[in-house]
PDB file of C-alpha atoms and ligand atoms in Angstrom:
ATOM      1  CA  MET A   1      -2.443  10.005 -13.145  1.00  0.00           C
ATOM      2  CA  THR A   2      -1.062   8.353 -10.042  1.00  0.00           C
ATOM      3  CA  TYR A   3      -0.334   4.841  -8.868  1.00  0.00           C
ATOM      4  CA  VAL A   4      -2.298   3.170  -6.077  1.00  0.00           C
ATOM      5  CA  VAL A   5      -1.755   0.322  -3.636  1.00  0.00           C
ATOM      6  CA  THR A   6      -4.513  -2.300  -3.738  1.00  0.00           C
ATOM      7  CA  GLU A   7      -5.940  -5.130  -1.660  1.00  0.00           C
ATOM      8  CA  ASN A   8      -3.146  -7.661  -1.854  1.00  0.00           C
ATOM      9  CA  CYS A   9      -0.798  -5.410   0.116  1.00  0.00           C
ATOM     10  CA  ILE A  10      -2.919  -6.038   3.222  1.00  0.00           C
ATOM     11  CA  ARG A  11      -0.940  -8.265   5.632  1.00  0.00           C
ATOM     12  CA  CYS A  12       1.821  -8.648   3.011  1.00  0.00           C
ATOM     13  CA  LYS A  13       3.495  -5.265   3.339  1.00  0.00           C
ATOM     14  CA  TYR A  14       6.835  -6.415   1.925  1.00  0.00           C
ATOM     15  CA  MET A  15       7.928  -2.770   1.472  1.00  0.00           C
ATOM     16  CA  HIS A  16      10.130  -3.209  -1.607  1.00  0.00           C
ATOM     17  CA  CYS A  17       8.186  -0.216  -2.933  1.00  0.00           C
ATOM     18  CA  VAL A  18       9.439   2.094  -0.180  1.00  0.00           C
ATOM     19  CA  ASP A  19      13.062   1.662  -1.176  1.00  0.00           C
ATOM     20  CA  VAL A  20      12.576   2.419  -4.867  1.00  0.00           C
ATOM     21  CA  CYS A  21      10.215   5.402  -4.731  1.00  0.00           C
ATOM     22  CA  PRO A  22      12.204   8.523  -5.682  1.00  0.00           C
ATOM     23  CA  VAL A  23       9.887  10.894  -3.809  1.00  0.00           C
ATOM     24  CA  GLN A  24       9.134   8.794  -0.713  1.00  0.00           C
ATOM     25  CA  CYS A  25       5.389   9.099  -1.087  1.00  0.00           C
ATOM     26  CA  PHE A  26       4.316   5.893   0.703  1.00  0.00           C
ATOM     27  CA  CYS A  27       2.340   6.111   3.936  1.00  0.00           C
ATOM     28  CA  GLU A  28       2.135   3.328   6.500  1.00  0.00           C
ATOM     29  CA  GLY A  29      -0.874   1.754   8.121  1.00  0.00           C
ATOM     30  CA  GLU A  30      -0.734  -1.064  10.625  1.00  0.00           C
ATOM     31  CA  ASN A  31      -0.943  -3.728   7.919  1.00  0.00           C
ATOM     32  CA  MET A  32      -0.712  -2.050   4.503  1.00  0.00           C
ATOM     33  CA  LEU A  33       0.863   0.902   2.728  1.00  0.00           C
ATOM     34  CA  VAL A  34      -0.787   3.525   0.533  1.00  0.00           C
ATOM     35  CA  ILE A  35       0.531   6.078  -1.954  1.00  0.00           C
ATOM     36  CA  HIS A  36      -0.022   9.783  -1.346  1.00  0.00           C
ATOM     37  CA  PRO A  37      -1.718  10.954  -4.563  1.00  0.00           C
ATOM     38  CA  ASP A  38      -0.380  14.500  -4.336  1.00  0.00           C
ATOM     39  CA  GLU A  39       3.210  13.328  -3.934  1.00  0.00           C
ATOM     40  CA  CYS A  40       3.392  10.494  -6.505  1.00  0.00           C
ATOM     41  CA  ILE A  41       5.139  11.607  -9.704  1.00  0.00           C
ATOM     42  CA  ASN A  42       3.787   8.640 -11.692  1.00  0.00           C
ATOM     43  CA  CYS A  43       7.187   7.201 -12.524  1.00  0.00           C
ATOM     44  CA  GLY A  44       5.908   3.616 -12.310  1.00  0.00           C
ATOM     45  CA  ILE A  45       9.115   2.281 -10.751  1.00  0.00           C
ATOM     46  CA  CYS A  46       7.300   0.718  -7.803  1.00  0.00           C
ATOM     47  CA  GLU A  47       4.770  -1.296  -9.809  1.00  0.00           C
ATOM     48  CA  PRO A  48       7.094  -4.134 -10.958  1.00  0.00           C
ATOM     49  CA  GLU A  49       8.972  -4.145  -7.639  1.00  0.00           C
ATOM     50  CA  CYS A  50       5.958  -5.252  -5.586  1.00  0.00           C
ATOM     51  CA  PRO A  51       6.145  -9.044  -4.992  1.00  0.00           C
ATOM     52  CA  SER A  52       2.388  -9.077  -4.347  1.00  0.00           C
ATOM     53  CA  ASN A  53       1.464  -7.263  -7.578  1.00  0.00           C
ATOM     54  CA  ALA A  54      -0.477  -4.868  -5.387  1.00  0.00           C
ATOM     55  CA  ILE A  55       0.474  -1.610  -7.137  1.00  0.00           C
ATOM     56  CA  VAL A  56      -1.462  -0.500 -10.227  1.00  0.00           C
ATOM     57  CA  PRO A  57      -1.889   2.730 -12.198  1.00  0.00           C
ATOM     58  CA  GLU A  58      -5.159   4.513 -11.555  1.00  0.00           C
ATOM     59  CA  THR A  59      -6.270   3.610 -15.083  1.00  0.00           C
ATOM     60  CA  HIS A  60      -6.433  -0.071 -14.073  1.00  0.00           C
ATOM     61  CA  PRO A  61      -9.968  -1.580 -13.873  1.00  0.00           C
ATOM     62  CA  ILE A  62      -9.685  -2.282 -10.125  1.00  0.00           C
ATOM     63  CA  ALA A  63      -8.225   1.128  -9.319  1.00  0.00           C
ATOM     64  CA  PRO A  64     -11.238   3.394  -8.570  1.00  0.00           C
ATOM     65  CA  THR A  65     -11.999   1.943  -5.118  1.00  0.00           C
ATOM     66  CA  TRP A  66      -8.330   1.969  -4.258  1.00  0.00           C
ATOM     67  CA  THR A  67      -7.777   5.514  -5.488  1.00  0.00           C
ATOM     68  CA  ARG A  68     -10.235   6.672  -2.831  1.00  0.00           C
ATOM     69  CA  HIS A  69      -8.669   4.343  -0.250  1.00  0.00           C
ATOM     70  CA  ASN A  70      -5.130   5.634  -0.933  1.00  0.00           C
ATOM     71  CA  ALA A  71      -6.271   9.270  -0.785  1.00  0.00           C
ATOM     72  CA  ARG A  72      -8.164   8.731   2.457  1.00  0.00           C
ATOM     73  CA  TYR A  73      -5.478   6.896   4.389  1.00  0.00           C
ATOM     74  CA  SER A  74      -2.507   8.862   3.069  1.00  0.00           C
ATOM     75  CA  ALA A  75      -4.101  11.837   4.825  1.00  0.00           C
ATOM     76  CA  LEU A  76      -4.239   9.887   8.098  1.00  0.00           C
ATOM     77  CA  TRP A  77      -1.138   7.698   8.173  1.00  0.00           C
ATOM     78  CA  PRO A  78       2.538   8.668   8.601  1.00  0.00           C
ATOM     79  CA  ASN A  79       4.964   8.853   5.727  1.00  0.00           C
ATOM     80  CA  ILE A  80       7.361   5.875   5.650  1.00  0.00           C
ATOM     81  CA  LEU A  81      10.884   6.660   4.491  1.00  0.00           C
ATOM     82  CA  VAL A  82      12.757   3.380   5.009  1.00  0.00           C
ATOM     83  CA  ALA A  83      11.566  -0.177   4.424  1.00  0.00           C
ATOM     84  CA  LYS A  84      11.107  -2.247   7.567  1.00  0.00           C
ATOM     85  CA  THR A  85      11.088  -5.986   8.122  1.00  0.00           C
ATOM     86  CA  PRO A  86       7.938  -7.552   6.618  1.00  0.00           C
ATOM     87  CA  PRO A  87       5.581  -9.558   8.851  1.00  0.00           C
ATOM     88  CA  ASN A  88       6.697 -13.158   9.421  1.00  0.00           C
ATOM     89  CA  ASP A  89       3.415 -14.486   8.057  1.00  0.00           C
ATOM     90  CA  ALA A  90       3.263 -12.268   4.942  1.00  0.00           C
ATOM     91  CA  ALA A  91       3.473 -15.178   2.503  1.00  0.00           C
ATOM     92  CA  ALA A  92       0.446 -16.859   4.090  1.00  0.00           C
ATOM     93  CA  PHE A  93      -1.726 -13.863   3.224  1.00  0.00           C
ATOM     94  CA  ASP A  94      -0.473 -13.278  -0.315  1.00  0.00           C
ATOM     95  CA  GLY A  95      -3.401 -13.706  -2.701  1.00  0.00           C
ATOM     96  CA  LEU A  96      -6.124 -14.420  -0.152  1.00  0.00           C
ATOM     97  CA  PRO A  97      -9.613 -13.138  -1.108  1.00  0.00           C
ATOM     98  CA  ASN A  98     -11.549 -10.479   0.836  1.00  0.00           C
ATOM     99  CA  LYS A  99      -8.533  -9.061   2.610  1.00  0.00           C
ATOM    100  CA  LEU A 100     -10.089  -5.605   2.836  1.00  0.00           C
ATOM    101  CA  ARG A 101     -13.144  -7.002   4.588  1.00  0.00           C
ATOM    102  CA  ASP A 102     -11.371  -9.532   6.802  1.00  0.00           C
ATOM    103  CA  TYR A 103      -7.959  -8.113   7.649  1.00  0.00           C
ATOM    104  CA  PHE A 104      -7.636  -4.391   6.928  1.00  0.00           C
ATOM    105  CA  SER A 105      -6.702  -2.164   9.881  1.00  0.00           C
ATOM    106  CA  GLU A 106      -7.362   1.576   9.922  1.00  0.00           C
ATOM    107  CA  LYS A 107      -4.658   2.078  12.552  1.00  0.00           C
ATOM    108  CA  PRO A 108      -1.525   3.978  11.501  1.00  0.00           C
ATOM    109  CA  GLY A 109       1.868   2.312  11.293  1.00  0.00           C
ATOM    110  CA  ASP A 110       4.454   2.413  14.049  1.00  0.00           C
ATOM    111  CA  ASP A 111       5.725   5.893  13.266  1.00  0.00           C
ATOM    112  CA  GLY A 112       2.266   7.332  13.875  1.00  0.00           C
ATOM    113  CA  SER A 113       1.664   5.798  17.256  1.00  0.00           C
TER     114      SER A 113
HETATM  115  S1  SF4 B   1       5.925  -3.855  -2.080  1.00  0.00           S
HETATM  116 FE1  SF4 B   1       3.739  -4.249  -2.493  1.00  0.00          FE
HETATM  117  S2  SF4 B   1       3.018  -5.580  -0.790  1.00  0.00           S
HETATM  118 FE2  SF4 B   1       4.934  -4.596  -0.222  1.00  0.00          FE
HETATM  119  S3  SF4 B   1       4.371  -2.783   0.944  1.00  0.00           S
HETATM  120 FE3  SF4 B   1       4.729  -2.168  -1.187  1.00  0.00          FE
HETATM  121  S4  SF4 B   1       2.706  -2.293  -2.144  1.00  0.00           S
HETATM  122 FE4  SF4 B   1       2.584  -3.446  -0.238  1.00  0.00          FE
HETATM  123  S1  SF4 B   2       4.841   5.608  -9.215  1.00  0.00           S
HETATM  124 FE1  SF4 B   2       6.888   6.379  -8.647  1.00  0.00          FE
HETATM  125  S2  SF4 B   2       6.494   8.213  -7.412  1.00  0.00           S
HETATM  126 FE2  SF4 B   2       4.575   7.037  -7.489  1.00  0.00          FE
HETATM  127  S3  SF4 B   2       4.631   5.734  -5.662  1.00  0.00           S
HETATM  128 FE3  SF4 B   2       5.496   4.524  -7.347  1.00  0.00          FE
HETATM  129  S4  SF4 B   2       7.735   4.880  -7.206  1.00  0.00           S
HETATM  130 FE4  SF4 B   2       6.703   6.480  -5.983  1.00  0.00          FE
END
């Protein structure tokens, strides 16, 4: 089992998860993070730390789509080792519907540019 980042991370990207992960397995896109499934040790520490409730175990009902999403983009995006400053408008996007359709960016985060 692994943990996965889901839709509500998009444009929130608070990054509390980065600081608590013991194996630094988060990868950074332009406006969300994902978990590398081969690196996650399933400790669960990150799940309650996410202010957006965007991290779930892969047994969660919404997880299947996001398991594929995390696997796909963790192979494309750079590893993020230290939390950065969240976007100024993060709170305005917390909980909005259809964030994958309307706001998701496939571009890598800063470290990959
Ligand atoms: S703490 Fe949650 S919203 Fe923030 S970057 Fe991590 S998964 Fe995304
Ligand atoms: S479950 Fe543990 S190892 Fe996996 S991403 Fe979260 S903090 Fe990192």
